[in-house]
XYZ file of C-alpha atoms in Angstrom:
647
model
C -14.046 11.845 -29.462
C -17.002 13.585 -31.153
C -20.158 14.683 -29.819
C -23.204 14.252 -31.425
C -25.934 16.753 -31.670
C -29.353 16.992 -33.213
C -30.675 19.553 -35.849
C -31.877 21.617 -32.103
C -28.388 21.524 -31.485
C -27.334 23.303 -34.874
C -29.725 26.312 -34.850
C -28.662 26.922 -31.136
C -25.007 27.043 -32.388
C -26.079 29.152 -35.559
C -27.713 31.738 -33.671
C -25.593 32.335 -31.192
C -22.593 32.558 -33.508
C -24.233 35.677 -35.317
C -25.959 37.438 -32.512
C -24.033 36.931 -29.370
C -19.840 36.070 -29.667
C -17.201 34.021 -31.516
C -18.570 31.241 -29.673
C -21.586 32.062 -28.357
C -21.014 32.195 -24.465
C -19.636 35.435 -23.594
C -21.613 38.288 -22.958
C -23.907 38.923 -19.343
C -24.865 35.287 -19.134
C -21.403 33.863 -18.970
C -18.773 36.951 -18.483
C -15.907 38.133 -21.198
C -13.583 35.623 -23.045
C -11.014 36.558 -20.870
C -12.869 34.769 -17.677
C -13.169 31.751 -19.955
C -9.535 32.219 -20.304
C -8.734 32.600 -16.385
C -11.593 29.955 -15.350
C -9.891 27.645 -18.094
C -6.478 27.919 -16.299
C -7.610 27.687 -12.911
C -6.723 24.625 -10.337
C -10.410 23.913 -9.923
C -10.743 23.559 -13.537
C -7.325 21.790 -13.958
C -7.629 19.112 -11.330
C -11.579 18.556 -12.611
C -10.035 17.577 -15.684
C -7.026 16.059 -13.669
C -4.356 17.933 -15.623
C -0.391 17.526 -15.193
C 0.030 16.782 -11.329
C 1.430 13.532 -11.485
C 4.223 12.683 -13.163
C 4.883 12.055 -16.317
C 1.363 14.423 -16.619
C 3.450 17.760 -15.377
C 5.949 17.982 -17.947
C 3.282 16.812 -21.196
C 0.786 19.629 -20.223
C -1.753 16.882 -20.649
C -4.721 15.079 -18.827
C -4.442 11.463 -17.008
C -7.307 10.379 -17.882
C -7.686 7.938 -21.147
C -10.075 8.027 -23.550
C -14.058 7.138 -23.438
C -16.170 10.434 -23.362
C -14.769 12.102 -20.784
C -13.324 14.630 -23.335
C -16.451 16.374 -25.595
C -13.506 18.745 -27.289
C -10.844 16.364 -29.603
C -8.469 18.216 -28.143
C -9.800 18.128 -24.502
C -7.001 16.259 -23.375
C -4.199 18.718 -23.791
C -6.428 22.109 -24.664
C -8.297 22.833 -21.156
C -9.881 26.251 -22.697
C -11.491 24.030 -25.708
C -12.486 21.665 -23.305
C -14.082 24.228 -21.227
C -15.800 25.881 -24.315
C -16.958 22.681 -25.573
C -19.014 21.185 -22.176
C -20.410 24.638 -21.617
C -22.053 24.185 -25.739
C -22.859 20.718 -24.950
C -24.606 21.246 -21.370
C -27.117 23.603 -22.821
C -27.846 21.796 -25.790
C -31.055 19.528 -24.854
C -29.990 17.082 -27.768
C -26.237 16.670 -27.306
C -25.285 13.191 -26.399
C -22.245 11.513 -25.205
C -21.163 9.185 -27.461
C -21.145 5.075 -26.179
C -22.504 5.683 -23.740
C -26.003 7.868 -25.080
C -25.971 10.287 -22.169
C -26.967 13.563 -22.415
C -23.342 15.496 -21.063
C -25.479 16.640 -18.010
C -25.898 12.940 -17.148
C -22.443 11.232 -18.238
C -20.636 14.688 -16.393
C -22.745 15.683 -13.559
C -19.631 16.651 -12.003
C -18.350 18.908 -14.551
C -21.643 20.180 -15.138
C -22.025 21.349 -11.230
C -18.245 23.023 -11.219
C -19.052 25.211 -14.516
C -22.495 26.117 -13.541
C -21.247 27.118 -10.014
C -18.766 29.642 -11.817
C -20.906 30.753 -14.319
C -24.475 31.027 -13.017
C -25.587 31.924 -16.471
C -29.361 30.486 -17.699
C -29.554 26.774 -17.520
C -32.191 24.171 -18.171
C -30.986 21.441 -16.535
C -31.997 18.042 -17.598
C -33.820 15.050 -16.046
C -30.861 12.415 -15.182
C -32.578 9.236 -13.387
C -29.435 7.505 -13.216
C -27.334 10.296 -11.061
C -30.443 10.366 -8.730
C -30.313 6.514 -8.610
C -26.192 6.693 -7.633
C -26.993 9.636 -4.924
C -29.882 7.803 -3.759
C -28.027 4.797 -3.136
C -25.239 5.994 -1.492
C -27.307 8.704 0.802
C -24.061 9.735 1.801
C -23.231 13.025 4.517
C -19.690 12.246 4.770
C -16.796 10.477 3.417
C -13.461 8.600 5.340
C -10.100 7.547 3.439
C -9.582 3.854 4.865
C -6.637 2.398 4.949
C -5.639 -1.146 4.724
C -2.976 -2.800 6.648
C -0.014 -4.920 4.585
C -1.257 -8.340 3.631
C 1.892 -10.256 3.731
C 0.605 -13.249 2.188
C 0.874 -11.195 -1.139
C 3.896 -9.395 -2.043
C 1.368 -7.108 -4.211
C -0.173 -6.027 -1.001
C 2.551 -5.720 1.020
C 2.491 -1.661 0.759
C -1.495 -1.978 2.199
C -4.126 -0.337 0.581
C -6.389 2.079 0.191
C -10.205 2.861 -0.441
C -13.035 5.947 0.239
C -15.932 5.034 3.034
C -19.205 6.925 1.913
C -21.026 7.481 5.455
C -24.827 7.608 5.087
C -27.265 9.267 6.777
C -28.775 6.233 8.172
C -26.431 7.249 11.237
C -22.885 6.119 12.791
C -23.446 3.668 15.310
C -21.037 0.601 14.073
C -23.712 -1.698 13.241
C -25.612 0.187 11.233
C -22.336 1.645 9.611
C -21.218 -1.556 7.557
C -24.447 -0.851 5.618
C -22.294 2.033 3.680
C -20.906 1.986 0.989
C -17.260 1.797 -0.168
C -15.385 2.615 -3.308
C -11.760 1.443 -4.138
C -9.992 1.634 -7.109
C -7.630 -1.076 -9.055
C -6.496 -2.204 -11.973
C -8.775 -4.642 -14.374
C -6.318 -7.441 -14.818
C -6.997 -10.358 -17.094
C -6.881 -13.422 -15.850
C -5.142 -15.363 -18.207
C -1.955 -13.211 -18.128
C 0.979 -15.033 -16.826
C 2.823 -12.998 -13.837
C 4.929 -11.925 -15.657
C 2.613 -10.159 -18.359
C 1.155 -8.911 -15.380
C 4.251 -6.818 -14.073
C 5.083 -5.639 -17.207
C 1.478 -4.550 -18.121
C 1.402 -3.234 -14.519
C 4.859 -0.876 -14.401
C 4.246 -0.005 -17.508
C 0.598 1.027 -17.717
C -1.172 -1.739 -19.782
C -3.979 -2.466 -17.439
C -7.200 0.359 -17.059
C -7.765 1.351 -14.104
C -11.587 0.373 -12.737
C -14.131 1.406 -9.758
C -15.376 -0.295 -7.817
C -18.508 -0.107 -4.982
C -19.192 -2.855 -2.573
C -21.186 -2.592 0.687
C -18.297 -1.845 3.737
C -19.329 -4.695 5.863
C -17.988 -7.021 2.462
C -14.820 -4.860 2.787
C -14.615 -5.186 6.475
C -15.184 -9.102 6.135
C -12.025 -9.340 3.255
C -9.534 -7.768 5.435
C -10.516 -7.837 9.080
C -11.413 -11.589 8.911
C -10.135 -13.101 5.866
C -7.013 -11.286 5.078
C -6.222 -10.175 9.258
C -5.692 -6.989 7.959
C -6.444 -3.848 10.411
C -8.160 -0.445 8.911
C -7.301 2.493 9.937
C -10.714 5.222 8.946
C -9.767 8.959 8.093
C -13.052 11.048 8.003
C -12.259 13.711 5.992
C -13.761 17.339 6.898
C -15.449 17.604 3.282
C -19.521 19.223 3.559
C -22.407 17.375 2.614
C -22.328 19.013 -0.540
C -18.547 18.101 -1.416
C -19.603 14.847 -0.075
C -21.560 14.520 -3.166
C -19.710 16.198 -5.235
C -17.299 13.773 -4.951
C -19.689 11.362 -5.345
C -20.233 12.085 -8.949
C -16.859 12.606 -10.219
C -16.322 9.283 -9.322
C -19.591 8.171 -11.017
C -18.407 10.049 -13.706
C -14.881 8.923 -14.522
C -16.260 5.331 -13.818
C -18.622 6.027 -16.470
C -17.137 7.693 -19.077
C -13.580 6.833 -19.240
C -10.841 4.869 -17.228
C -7.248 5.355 -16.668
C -4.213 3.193 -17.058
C -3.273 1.812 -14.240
C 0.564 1.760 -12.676
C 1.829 -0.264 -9.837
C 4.336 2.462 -8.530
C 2.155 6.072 -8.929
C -0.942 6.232 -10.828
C -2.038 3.358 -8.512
C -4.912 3.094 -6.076
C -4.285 5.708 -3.739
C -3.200 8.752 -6.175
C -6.733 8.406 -8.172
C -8.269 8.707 -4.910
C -6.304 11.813 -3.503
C -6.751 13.175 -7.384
C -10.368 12.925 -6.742
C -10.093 14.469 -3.677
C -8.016 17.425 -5.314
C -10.636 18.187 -7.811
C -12.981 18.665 -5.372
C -10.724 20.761 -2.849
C -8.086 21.706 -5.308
C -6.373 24.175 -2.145
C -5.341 20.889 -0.656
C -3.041 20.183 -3.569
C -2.362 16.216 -2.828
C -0.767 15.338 -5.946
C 2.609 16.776 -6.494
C 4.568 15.302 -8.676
C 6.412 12.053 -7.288
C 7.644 8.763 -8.884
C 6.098 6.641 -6.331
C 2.857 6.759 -4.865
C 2.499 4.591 -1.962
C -0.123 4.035 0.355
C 0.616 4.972 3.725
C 2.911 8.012 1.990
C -1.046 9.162 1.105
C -2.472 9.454 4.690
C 0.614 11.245 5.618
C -0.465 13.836 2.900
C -3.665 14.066 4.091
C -2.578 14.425 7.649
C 0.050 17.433 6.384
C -2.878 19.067 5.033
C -4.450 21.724 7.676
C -8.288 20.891 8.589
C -8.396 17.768 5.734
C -8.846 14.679 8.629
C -11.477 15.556 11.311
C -10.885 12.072 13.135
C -9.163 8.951 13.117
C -10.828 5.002 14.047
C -9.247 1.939 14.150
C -10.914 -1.292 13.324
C -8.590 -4.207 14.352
C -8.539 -7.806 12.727
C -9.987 -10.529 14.013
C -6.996 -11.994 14.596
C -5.445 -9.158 16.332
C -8.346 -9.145 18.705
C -8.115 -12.749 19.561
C -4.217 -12.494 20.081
C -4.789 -9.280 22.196
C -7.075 -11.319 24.619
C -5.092 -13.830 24.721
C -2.231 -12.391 26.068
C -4.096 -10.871 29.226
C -4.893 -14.516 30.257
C -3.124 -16.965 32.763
C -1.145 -19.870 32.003
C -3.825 -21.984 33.045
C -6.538 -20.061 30.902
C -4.103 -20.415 27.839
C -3.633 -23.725 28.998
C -7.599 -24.503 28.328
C -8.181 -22.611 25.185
C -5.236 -24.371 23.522
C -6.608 -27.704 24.922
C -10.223 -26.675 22.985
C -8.324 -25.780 20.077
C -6.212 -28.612 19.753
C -8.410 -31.068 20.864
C -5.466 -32.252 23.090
C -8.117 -33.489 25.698
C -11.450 -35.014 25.038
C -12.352 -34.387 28.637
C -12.514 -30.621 27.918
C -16.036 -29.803 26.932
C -17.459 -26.337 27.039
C -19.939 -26.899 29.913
C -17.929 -27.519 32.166
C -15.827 -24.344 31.784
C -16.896 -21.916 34.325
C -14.446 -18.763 33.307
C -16.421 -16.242 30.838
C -12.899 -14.691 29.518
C -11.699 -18.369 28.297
C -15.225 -19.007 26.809
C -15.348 -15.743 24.855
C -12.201 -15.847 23.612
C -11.691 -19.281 22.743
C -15.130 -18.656 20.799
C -13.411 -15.580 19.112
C -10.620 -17.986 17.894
C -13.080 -20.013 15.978
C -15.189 -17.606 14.783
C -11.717 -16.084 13.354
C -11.388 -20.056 11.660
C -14.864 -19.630 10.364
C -13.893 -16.147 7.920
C -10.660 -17.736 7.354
C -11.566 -20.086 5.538
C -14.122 -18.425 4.104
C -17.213 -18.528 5.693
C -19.730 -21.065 6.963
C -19.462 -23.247 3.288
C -16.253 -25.049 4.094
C -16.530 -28.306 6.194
C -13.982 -27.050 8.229
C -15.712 -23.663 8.733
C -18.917 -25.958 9.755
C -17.290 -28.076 12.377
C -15.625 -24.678 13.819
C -19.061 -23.235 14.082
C -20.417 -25.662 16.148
C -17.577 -25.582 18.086
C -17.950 -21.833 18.255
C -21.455 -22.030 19.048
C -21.067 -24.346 22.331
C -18.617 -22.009 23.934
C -20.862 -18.713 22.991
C -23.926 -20.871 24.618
C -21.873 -22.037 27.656
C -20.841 -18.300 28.044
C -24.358 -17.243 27.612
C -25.214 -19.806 30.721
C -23.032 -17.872 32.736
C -25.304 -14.546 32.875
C -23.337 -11.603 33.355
C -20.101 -12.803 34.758
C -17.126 -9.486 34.585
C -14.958 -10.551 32.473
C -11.089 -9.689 32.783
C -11.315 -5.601 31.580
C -9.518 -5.222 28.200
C -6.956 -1.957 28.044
C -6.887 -0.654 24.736
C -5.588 -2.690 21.966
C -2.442 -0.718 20.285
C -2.664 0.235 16.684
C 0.957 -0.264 15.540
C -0.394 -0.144 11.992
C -1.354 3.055 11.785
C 0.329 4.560 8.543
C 0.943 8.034 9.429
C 3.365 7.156 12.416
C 5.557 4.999 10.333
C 8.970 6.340 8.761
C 9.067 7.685 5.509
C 10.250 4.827 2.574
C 12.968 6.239 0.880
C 16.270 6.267 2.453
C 19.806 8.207 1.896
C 22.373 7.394 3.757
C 26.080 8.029 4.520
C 28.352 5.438 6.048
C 31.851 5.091 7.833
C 33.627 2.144 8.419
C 36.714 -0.213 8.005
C 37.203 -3.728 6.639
C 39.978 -6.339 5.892
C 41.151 -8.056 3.231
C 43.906 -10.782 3.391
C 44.696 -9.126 6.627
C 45.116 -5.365 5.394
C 42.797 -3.136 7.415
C 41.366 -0.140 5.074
C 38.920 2.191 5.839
C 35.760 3.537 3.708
C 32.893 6.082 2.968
C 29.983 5.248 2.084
C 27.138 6.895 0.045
C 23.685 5.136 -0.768
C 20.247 5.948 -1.475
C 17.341 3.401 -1.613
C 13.886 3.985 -3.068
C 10.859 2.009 -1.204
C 9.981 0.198 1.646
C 10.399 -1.324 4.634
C 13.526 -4.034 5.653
C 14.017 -5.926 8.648
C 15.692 -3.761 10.762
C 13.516 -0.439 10.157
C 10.674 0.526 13.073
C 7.455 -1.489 12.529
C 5.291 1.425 13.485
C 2.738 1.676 10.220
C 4.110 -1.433 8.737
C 3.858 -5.050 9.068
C 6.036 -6.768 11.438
C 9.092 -8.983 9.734
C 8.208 -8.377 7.095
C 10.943 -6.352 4.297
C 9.916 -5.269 0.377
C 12.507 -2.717 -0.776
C 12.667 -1.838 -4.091
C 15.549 0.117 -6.669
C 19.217 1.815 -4.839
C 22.609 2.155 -5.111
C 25.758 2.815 -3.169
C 29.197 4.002 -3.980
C 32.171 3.523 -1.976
C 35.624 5.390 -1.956
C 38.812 4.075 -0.183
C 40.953 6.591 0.677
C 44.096 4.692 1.273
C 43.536 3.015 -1.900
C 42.281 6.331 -3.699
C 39.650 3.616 -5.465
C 35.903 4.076 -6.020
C 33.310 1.888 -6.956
C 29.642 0.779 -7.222
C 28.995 -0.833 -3.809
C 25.509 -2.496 -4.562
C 22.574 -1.846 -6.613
C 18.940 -3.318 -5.282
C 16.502 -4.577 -7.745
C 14.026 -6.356 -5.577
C 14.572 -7.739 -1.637
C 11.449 -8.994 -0.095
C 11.258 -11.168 2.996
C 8.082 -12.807 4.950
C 8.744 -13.817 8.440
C 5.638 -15.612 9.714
C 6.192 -17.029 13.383
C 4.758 -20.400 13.412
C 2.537 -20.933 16.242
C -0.606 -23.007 17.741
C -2.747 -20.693 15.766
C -1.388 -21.476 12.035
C 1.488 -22.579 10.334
C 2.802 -20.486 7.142
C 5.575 -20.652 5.836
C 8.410 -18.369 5.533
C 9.895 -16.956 2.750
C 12.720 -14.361 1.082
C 13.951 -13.108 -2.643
C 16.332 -10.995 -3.637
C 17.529 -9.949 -7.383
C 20.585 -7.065 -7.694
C 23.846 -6.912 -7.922
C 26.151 -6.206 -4.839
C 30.035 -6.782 -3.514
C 29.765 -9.996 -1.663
C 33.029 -9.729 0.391
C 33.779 -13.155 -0.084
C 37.078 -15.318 -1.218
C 38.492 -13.478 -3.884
C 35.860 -10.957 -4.259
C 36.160 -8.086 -1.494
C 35.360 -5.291 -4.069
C 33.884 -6.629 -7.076
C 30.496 -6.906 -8.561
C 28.687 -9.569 -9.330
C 24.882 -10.306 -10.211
C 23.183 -12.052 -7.242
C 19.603 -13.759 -7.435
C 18.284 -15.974 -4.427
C 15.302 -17.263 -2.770
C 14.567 -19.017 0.020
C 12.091 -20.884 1.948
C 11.594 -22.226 5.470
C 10.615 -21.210 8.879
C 10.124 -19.012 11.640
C 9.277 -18.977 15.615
C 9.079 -16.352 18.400
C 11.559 -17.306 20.928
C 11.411 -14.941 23.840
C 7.898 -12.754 22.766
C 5.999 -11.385 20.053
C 8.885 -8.870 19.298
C 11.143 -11.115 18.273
C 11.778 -14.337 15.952
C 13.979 -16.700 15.049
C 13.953 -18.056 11.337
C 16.243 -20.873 8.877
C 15.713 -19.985 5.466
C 17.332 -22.871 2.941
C 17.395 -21.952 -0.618
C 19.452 -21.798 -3.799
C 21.501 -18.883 -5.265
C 23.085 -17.768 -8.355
C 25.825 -15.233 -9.084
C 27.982 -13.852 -12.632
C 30.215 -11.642 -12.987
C 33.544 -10.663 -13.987
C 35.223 -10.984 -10.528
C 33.873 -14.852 -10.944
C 36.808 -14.815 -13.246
C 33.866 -15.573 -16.328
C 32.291 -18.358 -14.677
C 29.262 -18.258 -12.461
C 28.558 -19.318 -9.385
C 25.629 -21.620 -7.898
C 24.509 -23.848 -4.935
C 22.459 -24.253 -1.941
C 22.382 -21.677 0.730
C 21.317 -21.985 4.075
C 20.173 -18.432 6.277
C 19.929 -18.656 10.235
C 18.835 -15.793 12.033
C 17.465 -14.419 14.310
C 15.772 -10.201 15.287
C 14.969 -8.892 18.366
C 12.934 -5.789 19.077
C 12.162 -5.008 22.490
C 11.492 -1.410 21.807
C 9.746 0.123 19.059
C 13.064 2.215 18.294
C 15.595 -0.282 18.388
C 16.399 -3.734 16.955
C 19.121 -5.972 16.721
C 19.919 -8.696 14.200
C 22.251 -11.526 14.157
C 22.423 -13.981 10.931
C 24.817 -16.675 9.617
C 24.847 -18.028 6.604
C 26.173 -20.864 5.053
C 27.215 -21.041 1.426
C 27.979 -24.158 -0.799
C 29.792 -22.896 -4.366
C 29.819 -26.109 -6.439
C 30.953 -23.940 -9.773
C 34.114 -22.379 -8.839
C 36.833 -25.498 -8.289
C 39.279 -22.455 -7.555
C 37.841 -20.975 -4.832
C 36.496 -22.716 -1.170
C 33.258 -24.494 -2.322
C 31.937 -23.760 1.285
C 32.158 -20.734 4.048
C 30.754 -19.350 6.016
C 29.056 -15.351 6.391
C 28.342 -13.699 10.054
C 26.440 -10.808 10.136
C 25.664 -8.649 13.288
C 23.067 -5.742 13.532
C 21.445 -3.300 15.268
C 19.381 0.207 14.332
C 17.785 2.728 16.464
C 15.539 4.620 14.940
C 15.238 8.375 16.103
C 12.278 9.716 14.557
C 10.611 8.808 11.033
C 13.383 10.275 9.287
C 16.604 9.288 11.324
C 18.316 6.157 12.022
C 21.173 5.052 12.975
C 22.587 1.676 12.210
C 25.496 -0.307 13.135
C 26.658 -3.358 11.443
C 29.320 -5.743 10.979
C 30.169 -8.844 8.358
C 32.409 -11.511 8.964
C 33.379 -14.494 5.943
C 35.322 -17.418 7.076
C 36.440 -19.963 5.098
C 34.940 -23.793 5.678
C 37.781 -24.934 8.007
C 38.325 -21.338 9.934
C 41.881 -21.820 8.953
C 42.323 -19.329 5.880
C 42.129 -15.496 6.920
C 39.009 -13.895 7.161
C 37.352 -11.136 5.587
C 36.006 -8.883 8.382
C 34.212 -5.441 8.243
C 32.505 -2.676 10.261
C 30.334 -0.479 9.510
C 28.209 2.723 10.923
C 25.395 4.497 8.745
C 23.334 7.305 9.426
C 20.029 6.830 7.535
C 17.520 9.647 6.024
C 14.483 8.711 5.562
C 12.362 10.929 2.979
């Protein structure tokens, strides 16, 4: 990573060298060597240059960022004093230029460039840079919000949500006129003709750049409000004008000078955007060390930081919006708008409606149609439009009709309030085996996310992504301890099927675990599953029923060397009346068509409830009953209570 400079460039360095230091910028323009030294090791410095706050970055003493000519100094990357030395020699020399990119260092590091000559107000000439006026000029921006994206179930990618910055221009902050700002979001550049799983690998294990991004917000607002039913959730952040912009160009200048690699689990979209946000505020200090870097887990920084979020807006879906109106209407109202939808009666024609609340939000329910399937181009999307169109007209017809008031729809999405991911817990319980009653302890700790039976606050409902754990179990009459489980990968999508869409539902799981069947009460065996099927609310919203066929396969060595595999079927159904407690009853059904020695069908049972205290305690009772096909061999029957610590 060389810089080149021009014969100018040379006699600057020459004379300097002989008539003023070492290296030529010490003395009353630019202090001692020794503030070179302190400025060099100073946060502000540091996190400019986004030195070792992440992990593995801490321990290597080296920068994140990859490559490009974001380093002028060779050793820039692991040598912050050369680094420093270097930019200050290439920002006063009038023919230094970046190399690739041909930008005078001023230009390619206008972020750098403002931090250095802030601490040393030395003589500068600064030079003309038409394409950082162009950026700031286009953006226009006073102020800047963190937005966060809900989960997006649909994709177990974006299942965690997501997260992007909200430049707010002066052209003021009334909500129309603020989808005309800009956005920037961060991801990885991904090639398309990778196979999935080139794309995990390259994504754990940091083969993909990371890229920026700018779009105008009302295209953001249109992907995940309307497409995607995805709410945002809008931190403005309590940074000045002039940090505003600041920021500004240290994204324009990573963007444009450099990249880094991309990983799913911490250098990811949210940590580049709080490391940003660090390097322009290092006191905050958002990026301590951590091995997982998840979305929500960011806002929750942000909101531990004192002064960082001024205020706090919530933008529901489409969707959301529709569902919310919905539910303040009659049975006769609903009644109508599912007759309109469904076309279950030609006799019902928009003129002849005469309620305004079932005209506007029938029309809402087709203009959500419309963005769902993307737009006015599909012939689907047309038809809905004129559909959409006669019930806004026959509302229109009505003059100004009150409508039913709307109370204020809940944001259950909001990160911040949801329980922290990881989870220790500690368990007590008893179980049975061929009659003998033993009792247990029971020590565990999960990494990442969100199952079933956690509170739903900041997360989307029924829906479960958990990621590496184990557990460990000792029996003290049996003085015997042993592995209990370890979690590779559980994810479950529960989408209640109703007159609004149909999607399927869906689960996977990969580990290994004790399945406390036939033969096998404390063994440990390989497990990998999926399943796909159904769900439905029964009662309300808050809870669901769902059958989930699929197939399974299990090895091990308490399979006696053979494996296991056959059809499964999972019945169940979760009820959550209140936000801090759930119950969960399942039954499963399992066919074994490998194992002529043990019963080729039983039967599992498998109570639950939780009550969630706060976002770091829980308490969770279960139970797990196997019976054989007939119910005439003796079961295998267990109990269990955890406390759960959620960190």
């Amino acid at each position: 990573m060389s810089l080149a400079l021009g014969s100018k460039g040379f006699v600057f360095r020459l004379g300097v060298v002989f008539g003023i230091s070492a290296f030529g910028f010490t003395g009353l323009a630019f202090g001692q060597e020794s503030d070179l030294s302190e400025f060099a090791r100073s946060e502000l410095w540091l996190r400019a240059l986004h030195y070792g706050r992440s992990f593995p970055w801490i321990f290597l003493k080296k920068s994140a960022v990859d490559g490009g000519a974001f380093f002028i100094d060779p050793a820039g990357g692991t040598d912050a004093l050369s680094e420093l030395r270097a930019s200050i020699r290439a920002f006063r020399d009038p023919e230094a230029r970046l190399p690739k990119i041909g930008l005078h260092p001023q230009c390619g590091l206008p972020f750098r460039y403002r931090v250095i000559k802030r601490r040393f107000p030395g003589p500068w000439v600064d030079q003309d840079c038409p394409n950082v006026r162009e950026v700031l000029r286009n953006f226009n921006a006073e102020s800047v919000a963190l937005v966060f994206s809900s989960a997006h179930a649909d994709n177990p990618g974006s299942m965690f949500g997501h997260t992007f910055l909200r430049f707010n221009s002066r052209r003021g902050t009334a909500r129309k006129i603020d989808l005309l700002d800009l956005s920037v979001g961060y991801a990885a550049a991904t090639a398309k003709e990778d196979s999935t799983a080139i794309f995990y690998w390259k994504g754990l294990f940091g083969g993909y750049p990371g890229k920026f991004s700018s779009l105008p917000y009302y295209a953001k607002v249109n992907e995940y409000l309307n497409s995607e039913s995805r709410d945002l959730w809008e931190y403005r952040l309590s940074l000045s004008e002039e940090e505003t912009e600041l920021l500004l160009l240290h994204v324009y200048e990573l963007e444009k000078t450099s990249y880094l690699a991309y990983f799913f689990f911490d250098e990811n979209c949210s940590w580049i955007l709080l490391a940003l946000l660090e390097a322009v505020k290092p006191e905050w200090r958002l990026t301590a060390p951590r091995v997982f870097v998840i979305p929500g887990e960011t806002i929750k920084t942000l909101q531990g930081t004192p002064g960082a979020i001024l205020d706090v807006q919530f933008r529901p879906s489409m969707k959301k919006r529709f569902l919310h109106r919905y539910a303040l209407l009659d049975s006769s109202q609903r009644r109508l708008i599912r007759d309109l939808i469904e076309g279950a009666s030609s006799a019902v024609q928009a003129s002849e409606i005469r309620d305004p609340s079932t005209l506007s939000t029938a029309a809402l329910y087709f203009q959500y149609r419309i963005q769902k399937e993307g737009g006015d181009k599909s012939g689907k999307a047309t038809q809905w439009k004129i559909k959409s169109d006669e019930l806004l007209a026959a509302r229109a017809r009505l003059g100004k009709q009150e409508e039913q008031a709307l109370p204020a729809l809940e944001g259950s999405t909001r990160p911040d309030w949801g329980h922290h991911p990881s989870r220790f817990w500690l368990s007590g319980g008893a179980n049975t085996e061929v009659g003998r009653a033993q009792s247990f302890v029971e020590l565990g700790i999960k990494l990442p996310f969100h199952d079933l039976l956690n509170d739903d606050t900041g997360y989307a409902r029924f829906q479960q992504i958990d990621f590496p754990g184990m557990s460990f179990r000792y029996y003290p009459q049996l003085r015997r301890f042993h592995v209990e489980s370890i979690s590779g990968l559980t994810a479950t999508s529960l989408f209640p099927i109703n007159f609004m869409e149909a999607k399927p539902s869906w689960a996977f799981k990969l580990g290994a675990f004790s399945p406390k069947d036939f033969g096998c009460a404390r063994c440990l065996v390989f497990h990998l599953s999926g399943n796909f099927g159904g769900a439905v609310n029964v009662l309300t919203e808050s809870d669901v029923l769902y059958a989930l066929p699929g197939l399974y396969f299990e090895a091990g060595e308490g399979l006696r060397g053979r494996p296991r595999f056959g059809p499964l079927a999972r019945l169940g159904w979760i009820w959550g009346p209140f936000r801090f407690f759930k119950f969960q009853l399942e039954y499963e059904a399992v066919a074994d068509i490998f194992q002529p020695y043990r019963r080729q069908f039983f039967h599992q049972l498998s109570p639950a409830l939780s009550m969630s205290f706060s976002p770091s305690v829980e308490v969770r009772l279960r139970g797990q009953g196997n019976f054989s096909a007939t119910f005439q061999d003796e079961p295998f029957l267990e109990s269990k209570a955890d406390l759960n610590v959620y960190f």
